[in-house]
PDB file of C-alpha atoms in Angstrom:
ATOM      1  CA  UNK Z  18     102.741 109.260  97.403  1.00  0.00           C
ATOM      2  CA  UNK Z  19     105.188 112.073  96.560  1.00  0.00           C
ATOM      3  CA  UNK Z  20     102.968 114.666  98.286  1.00  0.00           C
ATOM      4  CA  UNK Z  21     103.041 112.611 101.504  1.00  0.00           C
ATOM      5  CA  UNK Z  22     106.853 112.514 101.368  1.00  0.00           C
ATOM      6  CA  UNK Z  23     106.893 116.286 100.861  1.00  0.00           C
ATOM      7  CA  UNK Z  24     104.552 116.715 103.842  1.00  0.00           C
ATOM      8  CA  UNK Z  25     107.009 114.736 105.993  1.00  0.00           C
ATOM      9  CA  UNK Z  26     109.803 116.963 104.684  1.00  0.00           C
ATOM     10  CA  UNK Z  27     107.958 120.103 105.822  1.00  0.00           C
ATOM     11  CA  UNK Z  28     107.348 118.628 109.276  1.00  0.00           C
ATOM     12  CA  UNK Z  29     111.000 117.583 109.497  1.00  0.00           C
ATOM     13  CA  UNK Z  30     112.190 121.082 108.510  1.00  0.00           C
ATOM     14  CA  UNK Z  31     110.015 122.637 111.231  1.00  0.00           C
ATOM     15  CA  UNK Z  32     111.339 120.214 113.855  1.00  0.00           C
ATOM     16  CA  UNK Z  33     114.995 120.722 112.935  1.00  0.00           C
ATOM     17  CA  UNK Z  34     114.520 124.501 112.963  1.00  0.00           C
ATOM     18  CA  UNK Z  35     113.082 124.253 116.485  1.00  0.00           C
ATOM     19  CA  UNK Z  36     115.937 121.979 117.588  1.00  0.00           C
ATOM     20  CA  UNK Z  37     118.534 124.389 116.189  1.00  0.00           C
ATOM     21  CA  UNK Z  38     116.938 127.359 117.942  1.00  0.00           C
ATOM     22  CA  UNK Z  39     116.611 125.531 121.257  1.00  0.00           C
ATOM     23  CA  UNK Z  40     120.180 124.221 121.137  1.00  0.00           C
ATOM     24  CA  UNK Z  41     121.329 127.818 120.678  1.00  0.00           C
ATOM     25  CA  UNK Z  42     119.398 128.845 123.792  1.00  0.00           C
ATOM     26  CA  UNK Z  43     120.513 125.878 125.869  1.00  0.00           C
ATOM     27  CA  UNK Z  44     123.925 127.083 127.048  1.00  0.00           C
ATOM     28  CA  UNK Z  45     122.584 130.502 128.156  1.00  0.00           C
ATOM     29  CA  UNK Z  46     119.533 129.273 130.018  1.00  0.00           C
ATOM     30  CA  UNK Z  47     118.955 129.077 133.758  1.00  0.00           C
ATOM     31  CA  UNK Z  48     118.663 125.747 135.513  1.00  0.00           C
ATOM     32  CA  UNK Z  49     114.875 125.548 135.371  1.00  0.00           C
ATOM     33  CA  UNK Z  50     114.620 126.759 131.785  1.00  0.00           C
ATOM     34  CA  UNK Z  51     117.511 124.496 130.824  1.00  0.00           C
ATOM     35  CA  UNK Z  52     115.700 121.378 131.969  1.00  0.00           C
ATOM     36  CA  UNK Z  53     112.647 122.405 129.945  1.00  0.00           C
ATOM     37  CA  UNK Z  54     114.792 123.036 126.855  1.00  0.00           C
ATOM     38  CA  UNK Z  55     116.463 119.643 127.245  1.00  0.00           C
ATOM     39  CA  UNK Z  56     113.090 117.946 127.479  1.00  0.00           C
ATOM     40  CA  UNK Z  57     111.824 119.790 124.404  1.00  0.00           C
ATOM     41  CA  UNK Z  58     114.936 119.062 122.356  1.00  0.00           C
ATOM     42  CA  UNK Z  59     114.900 115.363 123.160  1.00  0.00           C
ATOM     43  CA  UNK Z  60     111.217 115.168 122.326  1.00  0.00           C
ATOM     44  CA  UNK Z  61     111.810 116.889 118.987  1.00  0.00           C
ATOM     45  CA  UNK Z  62     114.772 114.638 118.211  1.00  0.00           C
ATOM     46  CA  UNK Z  63     112.627 111.550 118.780  1.00  0.00           C
ATOM     47  CA  UNK Z  64     109.867 112.998 116.589  1.00  0.00           C
ATOM     48  CA  UNK Z  65     112.415 113.755 113.867  1.00  0.00           C
ATOM     49  CA  UNK Z  66     113.684 110.162 114.030  1.00  0.00           C
ATOM     50  CA  UNK Z  67     110.128 108.864 113.648  1.00  0.00           C
ATOM     51  CA  UNK Z  68     109.606 111.175 110.665  1.00  0.00           C
ATOM     52  CA  UNK Z  69     112.761 109.828 109.024  1.00  0.00           C
ATOM     53  CA  UNK Z  70     111.462 106.286 109.476  1.00  0.00           C
ATOM     54  CA  UNK Z  71     108.146 107.269 107.879  1.00  0.00           C
ATOM     55  CA  UNK Z  72     109.990 108.980 105.025  1.00  0.00           C
ATOM     56  CA  UNK Z  73     112.067 105.839 104.481  1.00  0.00           C
ATOM     57  CA  UNK Z  74     108.884 103.775 104.158  1.00  0.00           C
ATOM     58  CA  UNK Z  75     107.438 106.265 101.679  1.00  0.00           C
ATOM     59  CA  UNK Z  76     110.598 106.260  99.547  1.00  0.00           C
ATOM     60  CA  UNK Z  77     110.061 102.548  98.831  1.00  0.00           C
ATOM     61  CA  UNK Z  78     106.731 103.377  97.184  1.00  0.00           C
ATOM     62  CA  UNK Z  79     107.950 106.412  95.213  1.00  0.00           C
ATOM     63  CA  UNK Z  80     108.119 106.292  91.409  1.00  0.00           C
ATOM     64  CA  UNK Z  81     111.480 104.729  90.345  1.00  0.00           C
ATOM     65  CA  UNK Z  82     112.451 107.880  88.432  1.00  0.00           C
ATOM     66  CA  UNK Z  83     112.225 109.915  91.670  1.00  0.00           C
ATOM     67  CA  UNK Z  84     113.459 107.289  94.126  1.00  0.00           C
ATOM     68  CA  UNK Z  85     117.169 108.141  93.871  1.00  0.00           C
ATOM     69  CA  UNK Z  86     116.534 111.843  94.488  1.00  0.00           C
ATOM     70  CA  UNK Z  87     114.379 111.045  97.533  1.00  0.00           C
ATOM     71  CA  UNK Z  88     117.033 108.635  98.833  1.00  0.00           C
ATOM     72  CA  UNK Z  89     119.653 111.373  98.554  1.00  0.00           C
ATOM     73  CA  UNK Z  90     117.416 113.798 100.437  1.00  0.00           C
ATOM     74  CA  UNK Z  91     116.775 111.229 103.146  1.00  0.00           C
ATOM     75  CA  UNK Z  92     120.508 110.611 103.612  1.00  0.00           C
ATOM     76  CA  UNK Z  93     121.051 114.376 103.958  1.00  0.00           C
ATOM     77  CA  UNK Z  94     118.279 114.592 106.557  1.00  0.00           C
ATOM     78  CA  UNK Z  95     119.846 111.763 108.563  1.00  0.00           C
ATOM     79  CA  UNK Z  96     123.227 113.472 108.458  1.00  0.00           C
ATOM     80  CA  UNK Z  97     121.615 116.745 109.519  1.00  0.00           C
ATOM     81  CA  UNK Z  98     119.812 115.143 112.466  1.00  0.00           C
ATOM     82  CA  UNK Z  99     123.018 113.424 113.551  1.00  0.00           C
ATOM     83  CA  UNK Z 100     124.837 116.764 113.431  1.00  0.00           C
ATOM     84  CA  UNK Z 101     122.117 118.465 115.470  1.00  0.00           C
ATOM     85  CA  UNK Z 102     122.202 115.625 117.978  1.00  0.00           C
ATOM     86  CA  UNK Z 103     125.957 115.997 118.404  1.00  0.00           C
ATOM     87  CA  UNK Z 104     125.584 119.779 118.782  1.00  0.00           C
ATOM     88  CA  UNK Z 105     122.959 119.229 121.440  1.00  0.00           C
ATOM     89  CA  UNK Z 106     125.203 116.778 123.285  1.00  0.00           C
ATOM     90  CA  UNK Z 107     128.056 119.274 123.151  1.00  0.00           C
ATOM     91  CA  UNK Z 108     125.858 122.109 124.433  1.00  0.00           C
ATOM     92  CA  UNK Z 109     124.300 119.823 127.048  1.00  0.00           C
ATOM     93  CA  UNK Z 110     127.652 118.747 128.493  1.00  0.00           C
ATOM     94  CA  UNK Z 111     129.288 122.198 128.678  1.00  0.00           C
ATOM     95  CA  UNK Z 112     130.633 122.700 132.217  1.00  0.00           C
ATOM     96  CA  UNK Z 113     128.508 125.332 133.852  1.00  0.00           C
ATOM     97  CA  UNK Z 114     128.476 124.458 137.526  1.00  0.00           C
ATOM     98  CA  UNK Z 115     125.914 127.097 138.349  1.00  0.00           C
ATOM     99  CA  UNK Z 116     123.367 125.394 136.133  1.00  0.00           C
ATOM    100  CA  UNK Z 117     123.420 122.077 138.042  1.00  0.00           C
ATOM    101  CA  UNK Z 118     121.565 122.007 141.346  1.00  0.00           C
ATOM    102  CA  UNK Z 119     122.469 118.533 142.556  1.00  0.00           C
ATOM    103  CA  UNK Z 120     124.245 115.249 141.893  1.00  0.00           C
ATOM    104  CA  UNK Z 121     120.976 113.877 140.574  1.00  0.00           C
ATOM    105  CA  UNK Z 122     121.021 116.418 137.730  1.00  0.00           C
ATOM    106  CA  UNK Z 123     124.526 115.281 136.772  1.00  0.00           C
ATOM    107  CA  UNK Z 124     123.424 111.633 136.722  1.00  0.00           C
ATOM    108  CA  UNK Z 125     120.386 112.508 134.600  1.00  0.00           C
ATOM    109  CA  UNK Z 126     122.633 114.475 132.230  1.00  0.00           C
ATOM    110  CA  UNK Z 127     124.965 111.501 131.774  1.00  0.00           C
ATOM    111  CA  UNK Z 128     122.017 109.146 131.156  1.00  0.00           C
ATOM    112  CA  UNK Z 129     120.494 111.515 128.618  1.00  0.00           C
ATOM    113  CA  UNK Z 130     123.844 111.994 126.907  1.00  0.00           C
ATOM    114  CA  UNK Z 131     124.311 108.241 126.605  1.00  0.00           C
ATOM    115  CA  UNK Z 132     120.799 107.796 125.286  1.00  0.00           C
ATOM    116  CA  UNK Z 133     121.335 110.451 122.624  1.00  0.00           C
ATOM    117  CA  UNK Z 134     124.669 108.921 121.669  1.00  0.00           C
ATOM    118  CA  UNK Z 135     122.976 105.551 121.360  1.00  0.00           C
ATOM    119  CA  UNK Z 136     120.268 107.122 119.187  1.00  0.00           C
ATOM    120  CA  UNK Z 137     122.920 108.740 116.995  1.00  0.00           C
ATOM    121  CA  UNK Z 138     124.718 105.433 116.575  1.00  0.00           C
ATOM    122  CA  UNK Z 139     121.422 103.702 115.828  1.00  0.00           C
ATOM    123  CA  UNK Z 140     120.661 106.281 113.131  1.00  0.00           C
ATOM    124  CA  UNK Z 141     124.103 105.814 111.629  1.00  0.00           C
ATOM    125  CA  UNK Z 142     123.776 102.020 111.582  1.00  0.00           C
ATOM    126  CA  UNK Z 143     120.306 102.259 110.072  1.00  0.00           C
ATOM    127  CA  UNK Z 144     121.659 104.616 107.416  1.00  0.00           C
ATOM    128  CA  UNK Z 145     124.455 102.185 106.548  1.00  0.00           C
ATOM    129  CA  UNK Z 146     122.000  99.281 106.343  1.00  0.00           C
ATOM    130  CA  UNK Z 147     119.674 101.268 104.098  1.00  0.00           C
ATOM    131  CA  UNK Z 148     122.549 102.290 101.843  1.00  0.00           C
ATOM    132  CA  UNK Z 149     123.702  98.680 101.659  1.00  0.00           C
ATOM    133  CA  UNK Z 150     120.166  97.526 100.884  1.00  0.00           C
ATOM    134  CA  UNK Z 151     119.864 100.167  98.179  1.00  0.00           C
ATOM    135  CA  UNK Z 152     123.200  99.069  96.685  1.00  0.00           C
ATOM    136  CA  UNK Z 153     122.058  95.431  96.651  1.00  0.00           C
ATOM    137  CA  UNK Z 154     118.782  96.496  95.015  1.00  0.00           C
ATOM    138  CA  UNK Z 155     120.699  98.360  92.306  1.00  0.00           C
ATOM    139  CA  UNK Z 156     122.927  95.345  91.697  1.00  0.00           C
ATOM    140  CA  UNK Z 157     119.874  93.062  91.526  1.00  0.00           C
ATOM    141  CA  UNK Z 158     118.220  95.447  89.094  1.00  0.00           C
ATOM    142  CA  UNK Z 159     121.359  95.478  86.925  1.00  0.00           C
ATOM    143  CA  UNK Z 160     121.480  91.676  86.953  1.00  0.00           C
ATOM    144  CA  UNK Z 161     117.803  91.570  86.014  1.00  0.00           C
ATOM    145  CA  UNK Z 162     118.420  93.918  83.080  1.00  0.00           C
ATOM    146  CA  UNK Z 163     121.334  91.768  81.921  1.00  0.00           C
ATOM    147  CA  UNK Z 164     119.242  88.584  82.151  1.00  0.00           C
ATOM    148  CA  UNK Z 165     116.437  90.195  80.150  1.00  0.00           C
ATOM    149  CA  UNK Z 166     118.954  91.371  77.575  1.00  0.00           C
ATOM    150  CA  UNK Z 167     120.402  87.851  77.265  1.00  0.00           C
ATOM    151  CA  UNK Z 168     116.929  86.356  76.941  1.00  0.00           C
ATOM    152  CA  UNK Z 169     116.080  88.873  74.214  1.00  0.00           C
ATOM    153  CA  UNK Z 170     119.260  87.974  72.323  1.00  0.00           C
ATOM    154  CA  UNK Z 171     118.500  84.258  72.663  1.00  0.00           C
ATOM    155  CA  UNK Z 172     114.967  84.870  71.429  1.00  0.00           C
ATOM    156  CA  UNK Z 173     116.316  86.687  68.369  1.00  0.00           C
ATOM    157  CA  UNK Z 174     118.748  83.812  67.729  1.00  0.00           C
ATOM    158  CA  UNK Z 175     115.944  81.249  67.989  1.00  0.00           C
ATOM    159  CA  UNK Z 176     113.754  83.358  65.693  1.00  0.00           C
ATOM    160  CA  UNK Z 177     116.522  83.566  63.091  1.00  0.00           C
ATOM    161  CA  UNK Z 178     117.101  79.804  63.332  1.00  0.00           C
ATOM    162  CA  UNK Z 179     113.386  79.203  62.905  1.00  0.00           C
ATOM    163  CA  UNK Z 180     113.330  81.427  59.808  1.00  0.00           C
ATOM    164  CA  UNK Z 181     116.306  79.553  58.358  1.00  0.00           C
ATOM    165  CA  UNK Z 182     114.561  76.210  58.987  1.00  0.00           C
ATOM    166  CA  UNK Z 183     111.425  77.531  57.310  1.00  0.00           C
ATOM    167  CA  UNK Z 184     113.426  78.684  54.291  1.00  0.00           C
ATOM    168  CA  UNK Z 185     115.266  75.331  54.163  1.00  0.00           C
ATOM    169  CA  UNK Z 186     111.956  73.482  54.318  1.00  0.00           C
ATOM    170  CA  UNK Z 187     110.621  75.557  51.432  1.00  0.00           C
ATOM    171  CA  UNK Z 188     113.758  74.836  49.400  1.00  0.00           C
ATOM    172  CA  UNK Z 189     113.408  71.120  50.116  1.00  0.00           C
ATOM    173  CA  UNK Z 190     109.755  71.235  49.050  1.00  0.00           C
ATOM    174  CA  UNK Z 191     110.679  72.931  45.763  1.00  0.00           C
ATOM    175  CA  UNK Z 192     113.500  70.432  45.194  1.00  0.00           C
ATOM    176  CA  UNK Z 193     111.126  67.548  45.916  1.00  0.00           C
ATOM    177  CA  UNK Z 194     108.582  68.868  43.433  1.00  0.00           C
ATOM    178  CA  UNK Z 195     111.282  69.385  40.792  1.00  0.00           C
ATOM    179  CA  UNK Z 196     112.637  65.875  41.338  1.00  0.00           C
ATOM    180  CA  UNK Z 197     109.115  64.449  41.100  1.00  0.00           C
ATOM    181  CA  UNK Z 198     108.567  66.240  37.786  1.00  0.00           C
ATOM    182  CA  UNK Z 199     111.871  64.915  36.455  1.00  0.00           C
ATOM    183  CA  UNK Z 200     110.938  61.358  37.467  1.00  0.00           C
ATOM    184  CA  UNK Z 201     107.523  61.691  35.796  1.00  0.00           C
ATOM    185  CA  UNK Z 202     109.139  62.959  32.610  1.00  0.00           C
ATOM    186  CA  UNK Z 203     111.640  60.076  32.669  1.00  0.00           C
ATOM    187  CA  UNK Z 204     108.804  57.553  33.095  1.00  0.00           C
ATOM    188  CA  UNK Z 205     106.864  59.193  30.264  1.00  0.00           C
ATOM    189  CA  UNK Z 206     109.917  58.988  28.025  1.00  0.00           C
ATOM    190  CA  UNK Z 207     110.397  55.290  28.939  1.00  0.00           C
ATOM    191  CA  UNK Z 208     106.759  54.542  28.130  1.00  0.00           C
ATOM    192  CA  UNK Z 209     107.061  56.340  24.812  1.00  0.00           C
ATOM    193  CA  UNK Z 210     110.258  54.467  23.997  1.00  0.00           C
ATOM    194  CA  UNK Z 211     108.545  51.225  24.958  1.00  0.00           C
ATOM    195  CA  UNK Z 212     105.606  51.959  22.668  1.00  0.00           C
ATOM    196  CA  UNK Z 213     107.963  52.895  19.826  1.00  0.00           C
ATOM    197  CA  UNK Z 214     109.923  49.680  20.387  1.00  0.00           C
ATOM    198  CA  UNK Z 215     106.747  47.597  20.352  1.00  0.00           C
ATOM    199  CA  UNK Z 216     105.541  49.292  17.169  1.00  0.00           C
ATOM    200  CA  UNK Z 217     108.947  48.759  15.566  1.00  0.00           C
ATOM    201  CA  UNK Z 218     108.850  45.066  16.468  1.00  0.00           C
ATOM    202  CA  UNK Z 219     105.328  44.776  15.116  1.00  0.00           C
ATOM    203  CA  UNK Z 220     106.377  46.359  11.823  1.00  0.00           C
ATOM    204  CA  UNK Z 221     109.403  44.098  11.558  1.00  0.00           C
ATOM    205  CA  UNK Z 222     107.310  41.025  12.351  1.00  0.00           C
ATOM    206  CA  UNK Z 223     104.690  42.108   9.828  1.00  0.00           C
ATOM    207  CA  UNK Z 224     107.389  42.631   7.178  1.00  0.00           C
ATOM    208  CA  UNK Z 225     108.866  39.205   7.832  1.00  0.00           C
ATOM    209  CA  UNK Z 226     105.407  37.679   7.620  1.00  0.00           C
ATOM    210  CA  UNK Z 227     104.747  39.312   4.262  1.00  0.00           C
ATOM    211  CA  UNK Z 228     108.110  38.148   2.948  1.00  0.00           C
ATOM    212  CA  UNK Z 229     107.248  34.511   3.762  1.00  0.00           C
ATOM    213  CA  UNK Z 230     103.815  34.842   2.152  1.00  0.00           C
ATOM    214  CA  UNK Z 231     105.219  36.036  -1.105  1.00  0.00           C
TER     215      UNK Z 231
END
């Protein structure tokens, strides 16, 4: 995916280099050559805009660790294309009466200027929307990280509570066993005392019986 983005970058660099060179030739060209240069520049500007759109689509699929760097590059490319567009408009609208053959050329120039201005504004608006979308994505990502962090803390709290309940249950089990042993010992002692008491009564009764016999 990164290699495709880099391929678009190379194509974009070639286009912008051609636009820069042709804008430099525009003001010194004759009427016929000037019209051809204008046509070429506008064609290259449109191709550059399409490349930027393709690059924007590719950035969404780039590895997260490289996405911010690609976004920064893309913003720079948009700014560069906007600058070149404004330079072209400036060179295109320079007053050189000898380069315009008729009123029709002037009308075409105004239409082309307006179209390029509209394209520049469209690029700027798209850039702002993309930046806003990227900011919202970063905020959403931060919120997601915070939610995961809170869930992890709650999980640790629940785990600690579960461990405490387990330890309490074990303590209760030991206490129950100890209490059971104490009760058994008390019952054993009562039985022994009962047997001793019975034996004592038997001996006393036997002694009384012997005393009456004698």
